[in-house]
Short mmCIF file of C-alpha atoms in Angstrom, two decimals:
data_model
loop_
_atom_site.label_atom_id
_atom_site.label_comp_id
_atom_site.label_asym_id
_atom_site.label_seq_id
_atom_site.Cartn_x
_atom_site.Cartn_y
_atom_site.Cartn_z
CA MET Y 17 35.45 -46.39 71.30
CA ASP Y 18 38.93 -44.83 70.92
CA ARG Y 19 40.43 -47.66 72.94
CA PHE Y 20 38.67 -50.28 70.79
CA PHE Y 21 40.00 -48.86 67.52
CA SER Y 22 43.46 -48.41 69.01
CA LEU Y 23 43.42 -52.10 69.93
CA MET Y 24 42.15 -53.07 66.48
CA GLU Y 25 44.92 -51.06 64.84
CA ARG Y 26 47.51 -53.08 66.75
CA PHE Y 27 45.76 -56.46 66.68
CA ALA Y 28 44.05 -56.58 63.28
CA PRO Y 29 44.98 -53.57 61.11
CA GLU Y 30 43.83 -55.43 57.99
CA THR Y 31 40.26 -55.39 59.38
CA LEU Y 32 40.33 -51.62 59.71
CA GLU Y 33 41.67 -51.33 56.15
CA THR Y 34 38.75 -53.44 54.90
CA ILE Y 35 36.22 -51.30 56.76
CA GLN Y 36 37.79 -48.10 55.39
CA SER Y 37 37.87 -49.48 51.85
CA ARG Y 38 34.20 -50.52 51.91
CA TYR Y 39 33.18 -47.25 53.51
CA GLN Y 40 34.94 -45.27 50.76
CA ILE Y 41 33.17 -47.33 48.08
CA LEU Y 42 29.76 -46.77 49.71
CA ARG Y 43 30.52 -43.05 50.10
CA GLN Y 44 31.42 -42.71 46.43
CA VAL Y 45 28.31 -44.64 45.35
CA MET Y 46 26.06 -42.51 47.58
CA HIS Y 47 27.36 -39.21 46.22
CA ARG Y 48 27.73 -40.24 42.56
CA GLN Y 49 25.04 -42.88 41.96
CA PRO Y 50 24.57 -44.30 39.45
CA VAL Y 51 28.33 -44.77 39.18
CA GLY Y 52 30.35 -47.21 37.10
CA ARG Y 53 33.01 -49.58 38.35
CA ARG Y 54 35.75 -47.89 36.31
CA GLN Y 55 34.87 -44.52 37.82
CA LEU Y 56 35.20 -46.04 41.30
CA VAL Y 57 38.62 -47.41 40.40
CA LYS Y 58 39.70 -43.97 39.19
CA ASP Y 59 38.28 -42.05 42.16
CA LEU Y 60 39.46 -44.42 44.87
CA GLY Y 61 42.91 -45.20 43.51
CA LEU Y 62 42.38 -48.93 44.07
CA THR Y 63 43.03 -51.74 41.62
CA GLU Y 64 40.16 -52.90 39.45
CA ARG Y 65 40.45 -56.34 40.99
CA ALA Y 66 40.11 -54.95 44.54
CA VAL Y 67 37.09 -52.82 43.64
CA ARG Y 68 35.40 -55.70 41.80
CA SER Y 69 35.91 -58.00 44.78
CA GLU Y 70 34.43 -55.49 47.26
CA ILE Y 71 31.49 -54.70 44.96
CA ASP Y 72 30.66 -58.42 44.68
CA ILE Y 73 30.64 -58.72 48.48
CA LEU Y 74 28.51 -55.60 48.95
CA LYS Y 75 26.07 -56.81 46.29
CA GLU Y 76 25.74 -60.26 47.92
CA ARG Y 77 24.87 -58.57 51.22
CA GLY Y 78 22.18 -56.42 49.65
CA ILE Y 79 24.02 -53.17 50.26
CA ILE Y 80 24.35 -52.09 46.62
CA HIS Y 81 22.33 -52.73 43.47
CA ILE Y 82 23.96 -53.02 40.04
CA THR Y 83 22.06 -51.93 36.92
CA PRO Y 84 23.12 -51.23 33.31
CA ALA Y 85 23.17 -47.51 34.26
CA GLY Y 86 25.56 -48.07 37.14
CA ILE Y 87 25.75 -48.91 40.83
CA TYR Y 88 23.20 -47.67 43.39
CA LEU Y 89 22.91 -47.90 47.15
CA THR Y 90 19.98 -49.99 48.33
CA ALA Y 91 17.79 -48.84 51.23
CA ALA Y 92 19.75 -51.25 53.43
CA GLY Y 93 22.98 -49.71 52.16
CA GLU Y 94 21.81 -46.20 53.02
CA GLU Y 95 20.81 -47.33 56.49
CA MET Y 96 24.15 -49.04 57.02
CA LEU Y 97 26.04 -45.95 55.87
CA HIS Y 98 24.14 -43.83 58.40
CA GLU Y 99 25.06 -46.27 61.15
CA ILE Y 100 28.71 -46.29 60.09
CA ASP Y 101 28.76 -42.47 60.29
CA ASP Y 102 28.85 -42.71 64.09
CA ILE Y 103 32.18 -44.54 64.08
CA ILE Y 104 33.88 -42.55 61.29
CA PRO Y 105 35.61 -40.06 63.67
CA PHE Y 106 37.19 -43.03 65.47
CA LEU Y 107 37.89 -45.04 62.31
CA TYR Y 108 39.81 -42.14 60.76
CA GLN Y 109 41.11 -40.82 64.09
CA THR Y 110 39.56 -37.39 63.56
CA GLN Y 111 38.14 -37.62 67.08
CA THR Y 112 41.56 -36.57 68.39
CA LEU Y 113 41.38 -33.39 66.31
CA ALA Y 114 37.84 -32.76 67.58
CA GLU Y 115 38.94 -33.05 71.22
CA LYS Y 116 41.80 -30.61 70.59
CA LEU Y 117 39.44 -28.03 69.06
CA LYS Y 118 37.05 -28.45 71.99
CA GLN Y 119 39.85 -27.57 74.39
CA LEU Y 120 41.17 -24.65 72.33
CA PHE Y 121 37.82 -22.90 71.86
CA GLY Y 122 35.70 -24.20 74.75
CA ILE Y 123 33.12 -25.68 72.37
CA PRO Y 124 30.90 -28.38 73.96
CA GLU Y 125 30.76 -30.52 70.81
CA VAL Y 126 33.01 -30.71 67.75
CA ILE Y 127 32.61 -33.06 64.80
CA VAL Y 128 35.47 -33.48 62.33
CA VAL Y 129 34.78 -35.36 59.10
CA PRO Y 130 37.66 -36.96 57.17
CA GLY Y 131 39.18 -35.16 54.18
CA ASP Y 132 39.64 -31.58 53.05
CA SER Y 133 36.72 -29.93 51.26
CA TYR Y 134 39.15 -27.45 49.67
CA SER Y 135 40.57 -30.21 47.48
CA ASP Y 136 37.84 -32.87 47.69
CA PRO Y 137 34.28 -31.86 46.66
CA LEU Y 138 32.88 -35.00 48.31
CA ALA Y 139 34.24 -33.84 51.68
CA ARG Y 140 31.94 -30.82 51.38
CA LYS Y 141 29.03 -33.16 50.75
CA ASP Y 142 30.06 -35.15 53.83
CA LEU Y 143 30.11 -31.93 55.84
CA GLY Y 144 26.58 -31.14 54.74
CA ARG Y 145 25.38 -34.70 55.37
CA THR Y 146 26.91 -34.73 58.85
CA ALA Y 147 25.40 -31.32 59.66
CA ALA Y 148 21.96 -32.55 58.53
CA ARG Y 149 22.22 -35.66 60.69
CA TYR Y 150 23.17 -33.76 63.84
CA LEU Y 151 20.67 -30.98 63.22
CA LYS Y 152 17.77 -33.44 62.99
CA LYS Y 153 18.67 -34.71 66.47
CA LEU Y 154 18.23 -31.20 67.87
CA LEU Y 155 14.93 -30.22 66.24
CA TYR Y 156 11.67 -30.33 68.17
CA PRO Y 157 8.04 -29.24 67.65
CA SER Y 158 7.44 -25.46 67.76
CA CYS Y 159 11.13 -24.59 67.52
CA THR Y 160 12.41 -21.89 65.14
CA LEU Y 161 15.50 -22.67 63.06
CA ALA Y 162 17.54 -19.93 61.36
CA VAL Y 163 20.02 -20.73 58.58
CA THR Y 164 22.50 -18.76 56.51
CA GLY Y 165 23.43 -19.43 52.89
CA GLY Y 166 26.42 -20.91 51.11
CA THR Y 167 27.50 -24.11 49.40
CA THR Y 168 27.97 -26.22 52.53
CA LEU Y 169 24.58 -25.33 54.00
CA ALA Y 170 23.02 -26.01 50.60
CA GLU Y 171 24.50 -29.51 50.88
CA MET Y 172 23.02 -29.76 54.38
CA ALA Y 173 19.58 -28.85 53.08
CA GLU Y 174 19.94 -31.43 50.31
CA SER Y 175 20.78 -34.11 52.89
CA ILE Y 176 17.97 -33.41 55.38
CA GLY Y 177 15.71 -35.94 53.68
CA SER Y 178 12.32 -37.02 54.93
CA GLY Y 179 11.32 -39.07 57.94
CA MET Y 180 10.32 -36.19 60.24
CA ASN Y 181 7.06 -34.26 60.37
CA LEU Y 182 7.22 -31.00 62.33
CA PRO Y 183 4.26 -28.84 61.21
CA ASP Y 184 4.64 -26.48 64.20
CA MET Y 185 8.29 -25.79 63.50
CA THR Y 186 9.40 -22.66 61.58
CA VAL Y 187 12.50 -22.26 59.41
CA VAL Y 188 13.79 -18.77 58.56
CA PRO Y 189 16.80 -17.26 56.77
CA ALA Y 190 19.18 -15.60 59.21
CA ARG Y 191 19.64 -12.76 56.69
CA GLY Y 192 18.61 -11.57 53.25
CA GLY Y 193 19.96 -12.87 49.94
CA LEU Y 194 23.49 -12.35 48.68
CA GLY Y 195 22.73 -12.38 44.99
CA GLU Y 196 24.52 -15.72 44.72
CA GLU Y 197 23.17 -18.82 42.96
CA MET Y 198 19.56 -19.43 43.97
CA GLU Y 199 20.31 -22.86 45.51
CA GLN Y 200 22.87 -21.27 47.87
CA GLN Y 201 20.73 -18.42 49.18
CA ALA Y 202 19.58 -18.52 52.78
CA GLY Y 203 15.91 -18.25 51.80
CA THR Y 204 16.12 -21.16 49.38
CA ILE Y 205 17.90 -23.30 51.97
CA ALA Y 206 15.32 -22.42 54.63
CA ALA Y 207 12.43 -23.31 52.31
CA LYS Y 208 14.02 -26.62 51.26
CA ILE Y 209 14.62 -27.68 54.86
CA ALA Y 210 11.07 -26.72 55.86
CA LYS Y 211 9.53 -28.70 53.00
CA SER Y 212 11.60 -31.78 53.88
CA LEU Y 213 10.47 -31.59 57.51
CA GLY Y 214 6.85 -30.67 56.85
CA ALA Y 215 7.53 -27.37 58.65
CA GLN Y 216 6.55 -23.75 58.03
CA TYR Y 217 8.94 -21.12 56.68
CA ARG Y 218 9.18 -17.36 56.45
CA LEU Y 219 11.36 -15.56 53.89
CA LEU Y 220 13.09 -12.21 53.52
CA HIS Y 221 12.70 -11.15 49.89
CA ILE Y 222 15.41 -8.52 50.11
CA PRO Y 223 19.16 -8.39 49.38
CA ASP Y 224 21.66 -8.62 52.23
CA ASN Y 225 23.84 -5.67 51.21
CA LEU Y 226 21.77 -2.51 51.65
CA GLU Y 227 22.44 1.11 52.48
CA GLU Y 228 21.91 1.78 56.20
CA THR Y 229 19.12 4.29 55.50
CA THR Y 230 17.34 1.71 53.31
CA VAL Y 231 17.66 -0.88 56.07
CA GLU Y 232 15.97 1.41 58.58
CA ILE Y 233 13.11 2.18 56.19
CA LEU Y 234 12.51 -1.50 55.38
CA LYS Y 235 12.48 -2.47 59.06
CA LYS Y 236 9.37 -0.33 59.48
CA ASP Y 237 7.43 -2.33 56.89
CA PHE Y 238 4.83 -4.45 58.70
CA HIS Y 239 5.47 -7.69 56.78
CA ILE Y 240 9.26 -7.42 57.01
CA ALA Y 241 9.03 -6.55 60.70
CA ARG Y 242 7.05 -9.74 61.36
CA VAL Y 243 9.67 -11.88 59.61
CA ILE Y 244 12.46 -10.13 61.53
CA GLU Y 245 10.58 -10.89 64.75
CA ASN Y 246 10.53 -14.60 63.79
CA ILE Y 247 14.23 -14.54 62.98
CA LYS Y 248 15.20 -12.89 66.26
CA ALA Y 249 13.13 -15.48 68.16
CA SER Y 250 15.18 -18.37 66.71
CA ASP Y 251 15.98 -21.27 69.01
CA ILE Y 252 18.63 -22.84 66.76
CA LEU Y 253 21.03 -21.14 64.35
CA VAL Y 254 23.12 -22.91 61.72
CA HIS Y 255 25.63 -20.64 60.02
CA GLY Y 256 28.59 -20.88 57.72
CA ILE Y 257 31.95 -19.10 57.92
CA GLY Y 258 33.64 -17.48 54.96
CA SER Y 259 36.99 -15.96 54.09
CA ALA Y 260 36.72 -12.19 54.47
CA LEU Y 261 37.78 -11.06 51.01
CA GLU Y 262 35.86 -13.84 49.26
CA MET Y 263 32.68 -12.82 51.07
CA ALA Y 264 33.37 -9.14 50.40
CA ASN Y 265 33.49 -9.87 46.68
CA ARG Y 266 30.33 -11.99 46.84
CA ARG Y 267 28.58 -9.11 48.61
CA ARG Y 268 29.90 -6.75 45.95
CA LEU Y 269 31.47 -4.41 48.48
CA THR Y 270 33.01 -1.25 47.05
CA PRO Y 271 36.77 -1.02 46.36
CA ALA Y 272 37.02 1.37 49.33
CA GLU Y 273 35.34 -1.15 51.64
CA ILE Y 274 37.57 -3.98 50.43
CA ASP Y 275 40.63 -1.77 50.91
CA PHE Y 276 39.42 -1.08 54.47
CA LEU Y 277 39.16 -4.81 55.15
CA LYS Y 278 42.68 -5.38 53.84
CA LYS Y 279 44.13 -2.56 55.94
CA ASN Y 280 42.42 -3.92 59.03
CA ARG Y 281 43.58 -7.47 58.24
CA ALA Y 282 40.11 -9.00 58.11
CA VAL Y 283 40.34 -12.77 57.61
CA GLY Y 284 36.89 -14.20 58.42
CA GLU Y 285 33.19 -13.43 57.98
CA ALA Y 286 29.99 -14.69 59.59
CA LEU Y 287 26.51 -13.16 59.69
CA ARG Y 288 27.65 -9.92 57.95
CA TYR Y 289 30.47 -9.34 60.47
CA TYR Y 290 34.13 -9.30 59.44
CA PHE Y 291 36.78 -10.48 61.90
CA ASP Y 292 40.54 -9.97 62.08
CA GLU Y 293 42.95 -12.75 63.06
CA ARG Y 294 42.45 -11.99 66.78
CA GLY Y 295 38.69 -12.47 66.48
CA LYS Y 296 37.93 -8.74 66.71
CA ILE Y 297 35.09 -7.36 64.58
CA VAL Y 298 36.58 -4.79 62.21
CA TYR Y 299 33.61 -4.17 59.91
CA GLU Y 300 29.88 -4.77 59.73
CA VAL Y 301 27.73 -4.69 56.59
CA PRO Y 302 24.31 -3.08 57.13
CA GLY Y 303 21.52 -5.58 56.54
CA ILE Y 304 18.34 -7.11 57.83
CA GLY Y 305 18.32 -10.24 59.96
CA LEU Y 306 20.19 -11.52 62.97
CA GLU Y 307 22.47 -9.11 64.80
CA LEU Y 308 25.40 -10.19 66.95
CA SER Y 309 23.49 -9.17 70.08
CA ASP Y 310 20.66 -11.57 69.13
CA LEU Y 311 22.96 -14.59 69.44
CA ASP Y 312 22.92 -14.34 73.23
CA ASN Y 313 19.26 -15.35 73.13
CA ILE Y 314 19.71 -18.35 70.83
CA ALA Y 315 20.02 -21.63 72.71
CA VAL Y 316 21.97 -23.61 70.10
CA ILE Y 317 24.45 -22.11 67.63
CA ILE Y 318 26.05 -24.44 65.08
CA ALA Y 319 28.95 -23.42 62.85
CA VAL Y 320 29.44 -25.53 59.72
CA ALA Y 321 32.58 -24.78 57.72
CA GLY Y 322 35.54 -26.68 56.34
CA GLY Y 323 38.48 -26.58 53.98
CA SER Y 324 42.13 -25.92 54.79
CA ASN Y 325 41.83 -22.65 52.85
CA LYS Y 326 39.24 -21.39 55.37
CA ALA Y 327 41.18 -22.35 58.50
CA GLN Y 328 42.23 -18.79 59.36
CA ALA Y 329 38.67 -17.54 58.85
CA ILE Y 330 37.20 -20.30 61.03
CA GLU Y 331 39.78 -19.74 63.76
CA ALA Y 332 39.05 -15.99 63.82
CA VAL Y 333 35.27 -16.44 64.14
CA LEU Y 334 35.60 -19.16 66.79
CA SER Y 335 37.93 -16.88 68.76
CA SER Y 336 35.25 -14.18 68.76
CA ARG Y 337 32.46 -16.10 70.47
CA ARG Y 338 31.62 -19.59 71.65
CA GLN Y 339 29.56 -21.98 69.51
CA SER Y 340 27.41 -24.86 70.74
CA LEU Y 341 28.62 -27.17 67.98
CA LEU Y 342 31.31 -26.97 65.31
CA ILE Y 343 31.17 -29.26 62.29
CA THR Y 344 34.33 -29.04 60.20
CA ASP Y 345 36.69 -31.25 58.22
CA GLU Y 346 40.10 -32.74 58.76
CA GLY Y 347 41.87 -30.26 56.47
CA ALA Y 348 40.52 -27.24 58.34
CA ALA Y 349 41.04 -28.80 61.79
CA LYS Y 350 44.71 -29.58 61.21
CA GLU Y 351 45.39 -26.13 59.76
CA ILE Y 352 43.55 -24.35 62.62
CA ILE Y 353 45.64 -26.22 65.19
CA SER Y 354 48.79 -25.35 63.22
CA ILE Y 355 47.83 -21.65 63.17
CA ILE Y 356 47.25 -21.61 66.94
CA ASN Y 357 50.51 -23.46 67.61
CA GLY Y 358 52.28 -20.88 65.45
CA LYS Y 359 50.80 -18.05 67.53
CA ASP Y 360 51.93 -19.74 70.73
CA ASP Y 361 55.49 -20.00 69.39
CA ASN Y 362 55.67 -16.26 68.64
#
């Protein structure tokens, strides 16, 4: 595939430009529908004439539908966009970045979506959509899926869609709630995914930041213990990665705890663990759910995180332990590689 696109770039670059242009229009329509033509012109930075011409072609081919309210994707358009997704890493040459990250961290599979979710909100939606697509390929009857919370995984849950029926599957939150917006909590995400897949779900109706003595008491509760047992028996884990201080503030850590993180140069967070730039765990927040030792028993671990602003956090967590699959974006991938190159130079 790489060779084909390399040849096309030399032989017919205008064809690649057309494909990219139409893909960007379909992407905008999918995320913003119903959307107006003027909004597409503004968002894409193309001339009105160019956008009008492409829209006419896409309409003639039954890919989009134009109404007084705006432009929609047709069912055929949605199907085509899903098929195009497979060639996007090659079309935008993000496959090269993916191969580099594979080598650096020893990860079997890396997917890099175009863009930077730090500056482009639609790139975050693409991250979630890509994560949903790859996750659905891995699910099977009777499996147990654990998920964490956050904006990107909320986008993943939104993109799962229908089309699968797995009544014997169970979806669980990897941890308790963070007190964040309801849509971004691990329990809400687990329930939404389960309902889309016709699966079962179990929830932890407790906060994630608890005193250690409280944690030990709650673990003895029969109902909570059963949910914890489900969580620890997970076959697949999908988790996000956050910047250390941002996550500390979201967890409402005390000023003393935040000062401790700063002194120990914590840069990344995942599953209640805080990592320094070398990938060493410097702090752990007491809570109920998956522990680091549980990950050795989980067959597939997927990290989903992007944004150039999170590159240091992602690099720290990936340096700590190996993932089965990393789904990130171009902005984060380039910055991670730059960070590692900078370390090598020192």
